[in-house]
């Protein structure tokens, strides 16, 4: 199994990355050969910046992976990082390609323990200046293993404006043998000054069959369950895995799909909205119970507090505890918003199925398990009303992005769903 096997349904992107990895390997190999031949330490490998009209296989110092949620942009970036660190003896063979998946370089890069691969993701709403400056300092270091220093920023769209300006300097004047891999939903989510200095790779939503196949092969999920999850999430790899393996996720989704039948009156609209908010809050509470207590106890121990929750903190350490509590609060806010957004995506999929039946489209229903409900809504409304309902869900998601109070945004949406 190679590092590219989990990059589902992205053959064009995989081919470009594999070619770039071959160029990168040849660059480092030539430098090492020059040093071994006694011609001095050799000029440090420095990938060329992306040239307009240049070959897509040319290695460069900064890449921007874009694509819709679930397309696997972060997976592709991690696979590329592993290929850059591949030390397999066969990687330079005529039929070989870096990224064997089995060597020490590939394995440690994929599991997140490689000394020269920094994988950055956030469970907060944004990435600030302080964290970005730490990354820039890291990027200036030489590779510990002698190949590439790779920094994978999975949430580049969450950089604040100040953090983006800090990152710009590092991307504009990269350190020798340092490669930045940025991931974002679209190029518009990244500062123009940054994206203009990156080679852009656009991923697409993978086919449903390909997602089902990878769930069976990689996660050992039963074929029928894998196919049902892949169809329900319309090719979103991460959501499909969660839906196939988490009973609570399936229960929450089933509750969301009942909402269109519960908005017959204003009372039903308001009650359904409150239940959506409560379910999202329960998700955030569950994450807090699983993570916050462990983090707090670990920090207390590190600060020298007595064991147990009642132990007094040493003098001068209250600030560190307050910083952790603030971080946990921000993470809870993001978890609640992400859970609510996921429910809205499922709701959009329901009305998509309604519209497909109304227009007689020859496409498979994403929510075939609730076909009766879909059919009932389809026969009691019109395509125009269905489109307005989809627009109401989209408007709710946009309102949440603008920090509108979640309950107000969802109540407005459910009332709009009733009106049609």
Coordinates of C-alpha atoms in Angstrom, one line a residue:
X1 CA 0.0 0.0 0.0
X2 CA 1.5 3.4 -1.0
X3 CA 0.9 6.7 0.6
X4 CA -1.4 7.7 -2.3
X5 CA -3.9 4.9 -1.7
X6 CA -6.0 7.0 0.7
X7 CA -6.2 9.9 -1.7
X8 CA -9.6 8.8 -3.0
X9 CA -10.8 9.7 -6.5
X10 CA -8.1 12.3 -7.2
X11 CA -6.0 10.7 -9.9
X12 CA -5.0 13.9 -11.6
X13 CA -3.8 15.5 -8.3
X14 CA -2.0 12.3 -7.3
X15 CA -0.1 12.2 -10.6
X16 CA 1.0 15.8 -10.1
X17 CA 2.2 15.2 -6.5
X18 CA 4.0 11.9 -7.4
X19 CA 5.8 13.7 -10.2
X20 CA 6.8 16.5 -7.9
X21 CA 8.0 14.0 -5.3
X22 CA 10.2 12.4 -7.9
X23 CA 11.7 15.8 -8.7
X24 CA 12.2 16.6 -5.1
X25 CA 13.9 13.3 -4.5
X26 CA 16.2 13.8 -7.4
X27 CA 17.1 17.2 -6.1
X28 CA 18.1 16.0 -2.7
X29 CA 19.9 12.9 -4.1
X30 CA 22.0 15.0 -6.4
X31 CA 23.0 17.3 -3.5
X32 CA 24.0 14.3 -1.3
X33 CA 26.0 12.8 -4.2
X34 CA 27.8 16.1 -4.7
X35 CA 28.7 16.2 -1.0
X36 CA 29.8 12.6 -1.0
X37 CA 32.1 13.2 -4.0
X38 CA 34.1 15.7 -2.0
X39 CA 32.8 18.8 -3.7
X40 CA 32.1 20.4 -0.4
X41 CA 28.8 20.3 1.6
X42 CA 26.8 20.9 -1.6
X43 CA 24.4 23.7 -2.3
X44 CA 21.3 23.2 -0.2
X45 CA 18.3 22.0 -2.2
X46 CA 15.9 24.8 -2.8
X47 CA 12.8 24.2 -4.9
X48 CA 12.0 26.7 -7.5
X49 CA 8.9 29.0 -7.1
X50 CA 5.9 28.2 -9.3
X51 CA 6.5 29.6 -12.7
X52 CA 3.6 30.7 -14.8
X53 CA 3.1 28.1 -17.5
X54 CA 5.7 25.8 -15.9
X55 CA 5.5 22.1 -15.6
X56 CA 3.1 20.8 -13.0
X57 CA 5.6 18.1 -12.0
X58 CA 8.2 20.7 -11.0
X59 CA 8.9 20.8 -7.2
X60 CA 8.2 24.1 -5.5
X61 CA 8.4 25.4 -1.9
X62 CA 4.7 26.1 -1.3
X63 CA 1.5 24.3 -2.3
X64 CA -2.2 25.2 -1.8
X65 CA -4.6 22.3 -1.6
X66 CA -8.2 23.3 -2.1
X67 CA -11.5 21.4 -2.4
X68 CA -14.9 21.0 -0.9
X69 CA -15.3 19.5 2.6
X70 CA -14.6 15.8 2.5
X71 CA -12.6 15.9 -0.7
X72 CA -9.5 14.8 1.2
X73 CA -7.3 17.8 0.8
X74 CA -5.5 17.3 4.1
X75 CA -5.1 13.6 3.3
X76 CA -3.4 14.5 0.0
X77 CA -1.1 17.0 1.8
X78 CA -0.1 14.4 4.3
X79 CA 0.5 11.8 1.6
X80 CA 2.7 14.3 -0.2
X81 CA 4.6 15.1 3.0
X82 CA 5.3 11.3 3.4
X83 CA 6.4 11.0 -0.2
X84 CA 8.9 13.8 0.3
X85 CA 10.4 11.9 3.3
X86 CA 10.4 8.5 1.6
X87 CA 13.7 6.6 2.0
X88 CA 12.8 3.4 0.2
X89 CA 15.6 2.0 -1.9
X90 CA 13.2 1.5 -4.8
X91 CA 12.0 5.1 -4.9
X92 CA 14.5 6.2 -7.5
X93 CA 14.1 3.1 -9.7
X94 CA 12.8 3.4 -13.2
X95 CA 9.4 2.2 -12.2
X96 CA 9.5 3.5 -8.6
X97 CA 7.9 6.6 -7.1
X98 CA 8.6 8.1 -3.7
X99 CA 5.8 7.3 -1.2
X100 CA 6.1 3.5 -0.7
X101 CA 4.1 3.7 2.5
X102 CA 6.3 1.1 4.3
X103 CA 9.7 2.8 4.9
X104 CA 10.5 4.6 8.1
X105 CA 10.1 8.0 6.4
X106 CA 6.7 7.3 5.0
X107 CA 5.4 5.6 8.2
X108 CA 6.5 8.2 10.7
X109 CA 5.2 11.1 8.4
X110 CA 1.8 9.5 8.1
X111 CA 1.4 8.8 11.8
X112 CA 2.7 12.2 12.8
X113 CA 6.0 11.3 14.5
X114 CA 8.5 12.3 11.8
X115 CA 10.9 14.9 13.1
X116 CA 10.8 16.9 9.9
X117 CA 7.0 16.9 9.4
X118 CA 4.8 19.4 11.4
X119 CA 1.1 18.8 10.9
X120 CA -1.0 21.7 12.2
X121 CA -4.7 21.6 12.7
X122 CA -6.8 23.5 15.1
X123 CA -9.9 22.8 17.1
X124 CA -10.5 26.5 17.6
X125 CA -12.2 29.1 15.5
X126 CA -9.0 30.7 14.3
X127 CA -5.2 30.5 14.2
X128 CA -3.6 33.5 15.6
X129 CA -0.3 35.4 15.2
X130 CA 1.5 33.7 18.1
X131 CA 0.9 30.2 16.7
X132 CA 1.9 31.3 13.3
X133 CA 5.1 32.8 14.5
X134 CA 6.0 29.5 16.1
X135 CA 5.5 27.8 12.8
X136 CA 7.7 30.4 10.9
X137 CA 10.5 29.8 13.4
X138 CA 10.1 26.1 12.9
X139 CA 10.3 26.5 9.1
X140 CA 13.7 28.2 9.4
X141 CA 15.3 25.1 10.8
X142 CA 17.3 22.7 8.7
X143 CA 15.8 19.2 8.3
X144 CA 16.9 16.9 11.1
X145 CA 16.9 13.9 8.8
X146 CA 18.6 15.5 5.8
X147 CA 15.7 15.6 3.4
X148 CA 12.9 18.2 3.6
X149 CA 11.3 20.3 6.4
X150 CA 7.6 20.0 5.7
X151 CA 4.8 22.0 7.4
X152 CA 1.3 20.9 6.7
X153 CA -1.3 23.6 7.7
X154 CA -4.6 21.9 7.5
X155 CA -6.7 24.9 8.4
X156 CA -5.1 27.7 6.4
X157 CA -8.6 29.3 6.0
X158 CA -8.7 29.9 9.8
X159 CA -5.6 32.1 9.8
X160 CA -6.4 35.6 11.1
X161 CA -5.4 38.5 8.9
X162 CA -2.4 39.2 11.1
X163 CA -1.4 35.5 11.1
X164 CA -1.6 35.5 7.3
X165 CA 0.7 38.4 7.1
X166 CA 3.2 36.6 9.4
X167 CA 3.0 33.5 7.2
X168 CA 3.5 35.6 4.0
X169 CA 7.1 36.4 4.9
X170 CA 8.0 32.8 5.3
X171 CA 6.3 31.7 2.1
X172 CA 7.8 34.7 0.2
X173 CA 11.3 34.0 1.3
X174 CA 11.4 30.3 2.1
X175 CA 14.2 28.7 4.1
X176 CA 16.3 26.1 2.1
X177 CA 14.7 22.7 1.9
X178 CA 11.5 23.9 3.6
X179 CA 8.1 23.1 2.0
X180 CA 4.7 24.6 3.0
X181 CA 1.5 22.6 2.4
X182 CA -1.5 24.7 3.0
X183 CA -5.1 23.4 2.9
X184 CA -8.3 25.4 2.5
X185 CA -11.8 25.0 1.0
X186 CA -11.1 27.5 -1.8
X187 CA -8.4 29.9 -3.0
X188 CA -10.6 32.8 -1.8
X189 CA -10.2 31.6 1.8
X190 CA -6.4 32.4 1.6
X191 CA -4.8 35.9 1.3
X192 CA -4.2 36.7 -2.4
X193 CA -0.5 37.5 -1.5
X194 CA -0.1 34.0 -0.1
X195 CA -2.0 32.0 -2.8
X196 CA -0.1 33.8 -5.5
X197 CA 3.1 32.3 -4.2
X198 CA 1.8 28.7 -4.0
X199 CA 1.2 26.1 -6.6
X200 CA -2.5 25.4 -6.5
X201 CA -4.1 21.9 -6.6
X202 CA -7.9 21.7 -6.8
X203 CA -9.5 18.5 -5.5
X204 CA -13.1 17.4 -6.2
X205 CA -15.7 15.5 -4.3
X206 CA -14.8 11.8 -4.7
X207 CA -17.3 9.4 -6.2
X208 CA -19.6 7.6 -3.7
X209 CA -18.4 4.2 -4.8
X210 CA -14.7 5.1 -4.3
X211 CA -15.5 6.4 -0.7
X212 CA -17.4 3.1 0.1
X213 CA -14.5 1.1 -1.2
X214 CA -11.9 2.9 1.0
X215 CA -14.2 2.4 4.1
X216 CA -14.3 -1.3 3.4
X217 CA -10.6 -1.6 2.7
X218 CA -9.1 0.7 5.3
X219 CA -11.6 0.7 8.1
X220 CA -13.0 -2.8 7.8
X221 CA -16.7 -1.6 7.5
X222 CA -19.3 -4.0 6.1
X223 CA -19.8 -3.2 2.4
X224 CA -23.5 -2.5 2.8
X225 CA -23.0 -0.1 5.7
X226 CA -20.1 1.6 3.9
X227 CA -22.2 2.1 0.8
X228 CA -25.1 3.5 2.8
X229 CA -22.8 5.9 4.7
X230 CA -21.0 7.0 1.5
X231 CA -24.3 7.7 -0.3
X232 CA -25.8 9.5 2.7
X233 CA -22.8 11.9 2.9
X234 CA -22.5 12.3 -0.9
X235 CA -18.8 11.4 -1.0
X236 CA -17.6 13.2 2.2
X237 CA -14.9 10.7 3.4
X238 CA -14.7 11.9 7.0
X239 CA -18.4 12.1 7.6
X240 CA -19.0 8.8 5.9
X241 CA -16.5 7.1 8.3
X242 CA -18.1 8.7 11.3
X243 CA -21.6 7.8 10.2
X244 CA -20.6 4.2 9.6
X245 CA -18.9 3.7 12.9
X246 CA -20.7 6.0 15.4
X247 CA -24.2 5.0 16.5
X248 CA -24.8 8.4 18.1
X249 CA -24.0 10.1 14.8
X250 CA -26.6 8.0 13.0
X251 CA -29.2 8.8 15.7
X252 CA -28.5 12.6 15.4
X253 CA -28.8 12.4 11.6
X254 CA -32.1 10.5 11.8
X255 CA -33.5 13.2 14.1
X256 CA -32.4 16.0 11.7
X257 CA -34.1 14.2 8.8
X258 CA -37.4 14.3 10.7
X259 CA -37.4 18.1 11.0
X260 CA -39.1 18.8 7.6
X261 CA -42.2 17.0 8.8
X262 CA -42.3 18.9 12.1
X263 CA -42.5 22.5 10.9
X264 CA -46.3 22.6 10.2
X265 CA -46.9 25.4 12.7
X266 CA -44.9 28.1 14.5
X267 CA -44.7 26.1 17.7
X268 CA -43.2 23.1 15.9
X269 CA -40.7 25.5 14.2
X270 CA -39.5 26.9 17.5
X271 CA -39.3 23.5 19.2
X272 CA -37.4 22.0 16.3
X273 CA -34.9 24.9 16.3
X274 CA -34.3 24.5 20.1
X275 CA -33.7 20.8 19.7
X276 CA -31.1 21.4 17.0
X277 CA -29.3 23.8 19.3
X278 CA -29.5 21.5 22.2
X279 CA -28.1 18.6 20.2
X280 CA -25.2 20.7 19.1
X281 CA -24.6 21.8 22.7
X282 CA -24.6 18.1 23.7
X283 CA -21.9 17.4 21.2
X284 CA -19.8 20.2 22.6
X285 CA -20.4 19.0 26.2
X286 CA -19.4 15.4 25.2
X287 CA -16.1 16.7 23.7
X288 CA -15.5 18.7 26.9
X289 CA -16.0 15.6 29.1
X290 CA -13.7 13.6 27.0
X291 CA -10.9 16.1 26.6
X292 CA -11.1 19.0 29.0
X293 CA -10.8 17.1 32.3
X294 CA -7.7 15.2 31.0
X295 CA -6.1 18.5 29.8
X296 CA -6.8 20.3 33.0
X297 CA -5.3 17.5 35.2
X298 CA -2.2 17.2 33.0
X299 CA -1.6 21.0 33.2
X300 CA -2.1 20.9 37.0
X301 CA 0.4 18.1 37.3
X302 CA 2.9 20.0 35.0
X303 CA 2.5 23.1 37.2
X304 CA 3.2 21.2 40.4
X305 CA -0.3 21.2 41.9
X306 CA -1.2 18.6 44.4
X307 CA -3.0 15.5 43.0
X308 CA -6.7 15.7 42.8
X309 CA -9.0 18.4 41.7
X310 CA -8.8 20.2 45.1
X311 CA -5.0 20.7 45.0
X312 CA -3.9 24.3 45.2
X313 CA -1.9 25.7 42.3
X314 CA 1.5 27.1 43.0
X315 CA 1.7 30.9 43.1
X316 CA 2.1 32.6 39.7
X317 CA 0.5 29.7 37.6
X318 CA -3.1 30.9 37.5
X319 CA -2.4 32.6 34.2
X320 CA -1.6 29.3 32.5
X321 CA -4.7 27.7 33.9
X322 CA -6.8 30.7 32.7
X323 CA -5.3 30.4 29.2
X324 CA -6.2 26.7 29.1
X325 CA -9.8 27.5 30.2
X326 CA -10.1 30.1 27.5
X327 CA -8.9 27.7 24.9
X328 CA -11.4 25.1 26.0
X329 CA -14.2 27.6 25.8
X330 CA -13.2 28.5 22.2
X331 CA -13.0 24.8 21.3
X332 CA -16.5 24.2 22.8
X333 CA -17.8 27.1 20.6
X334 CA -16.3 25.6 17.5
X335 CA -17.6 22.1 18.3
X336 CA -21.1 23.4 18.7
X337 CA -20.9 25.3 15.4
X338 CA -19.5 22.4 13.6
X339 CA -22.2 20.0 14.9
X340 CA -24.9 22.5 13.9
X341 CA -23.4 23.0 10.5
X342 CA -23.3 19.3 10.0
X343 CA -27.0 19.1 10.8
X344 CA -27.7 21.8 8.2
X345 CA -25.7 20.0 5.6
X346 CA -27.9 16.9 6.2
X347 CA -31.0 19.0 5.9
X348 CA -29.8 20.4 2.6
X349 CA -29.3 16.9 1.4
X350 CA -32.9 16.0 2.3
X351 CA -34.3 18.9 0.2
X352 CA -31.9 18.0 -2.6
X353 CA -33.6 14.6 -2.7
X354 CA -37.0 16.2 -2.6
X355 CA -36.1 18.4 -5.6
X356 CA -34.7 15.3 -7.5
X357 CA -38.1 13.5 -7.1
X358 CA -40.0 16.6 -8.1
X359 CA -37.9 17.1 -11.3
X360 CA -37.8 13.4 -12.1
X361 CA -34.0 13.4 -12.0
X362 CA -32.3 10.0 -12.6
X363 CA -30.0 10.3 -9.6
X364 CA -29.8 8.1 -6.5
X365 CA -31.3 9.5 -3.3
X366 CA -28.8 10.3 -0.6
X367 CA -31.4 9.6 2.0
X368 CA -33.1 6.5 0.7
X369 CA -33.8 5.3 4.2
X370 CA -36.4 8.1 4.6
X371 CA -37.8 7.9 1.1
X372 CA -41.4 8.0 2.4
X373 CA -40.7 11.4 4.1
X374 CA -39.0 12.7 1.0
X375 CA -41.9 11.5 -1.2
X376 CA -44.4 13.1 1.1
X377 CA -42.7 16.5 1.0
X378 CA -42.2 16.3 -2.8
X379 CA -45.9 15.6 -3.5
X380 CA -47.2 18.4 -1.2
X381 CA -45.0 21.2 -2.5
X382 CA -43.4 22.5 -5.7
X383 CA -39.8 22.7 -7.0
X384 CA -39.9 26.5 -6.4
X385 CA -40.8 26.0 -2.7
X386 CA -38.1 23.4 -2.4
X387 CA -35.5 25.8 -3.8
X388 CA -36.6 28.5 -1.4
X389 CA -36.2 26.0 1.5
X390 CA -32.7 25.1 0.3
X391 CA -31.9 28.8 0.2
X392 CA -33.2 29.2 3.7
X393 CA -30.8 26.5 5.0
X394 CA -27.9 28.1 3.1
X395 CA -28.8 31.5 4.6
X396 CA -28.8 30.0 8.1
X397 CA -25.2 28.7 7.5
X398 CA -24.1 32.1 6.3
X399 CA -25.7 33.8 9.3
X400 CA -23.8 31.4 11.7
X401 CA -20.6 32.3 9.9
X402 CA -21.3 36.0 10.6
X403 CA -21.7 35.1 14.3
X404 CA -25.5 35.5 14.5
X405 CA -26.8 34.0 17.7
X406 CA -27.4 30.3 16.7
X407 CA -30.9 30.0 18.2
X408 CA -32.1 33.1 16.3
X409 CA -30.5 31.9 13.0
X410 CA -32.1 28.4 13.3
X411 CA -35.5 29.7 14.3
X412 CA -35.5 32.0 11.3
X413 CA -34.6 29.0 9.1
X414 CA -37.3 26.7 10.5
X415 CA -40.0 29.4 10.0
X416 CA -38.8 29.9 6.4
X417 CA -39.0 26.1 5.9
X418 CA -42.6 26.2 7.0
X419 CA -43.4 29.1 4.6
X420 CA -41.6 27.4 1.7

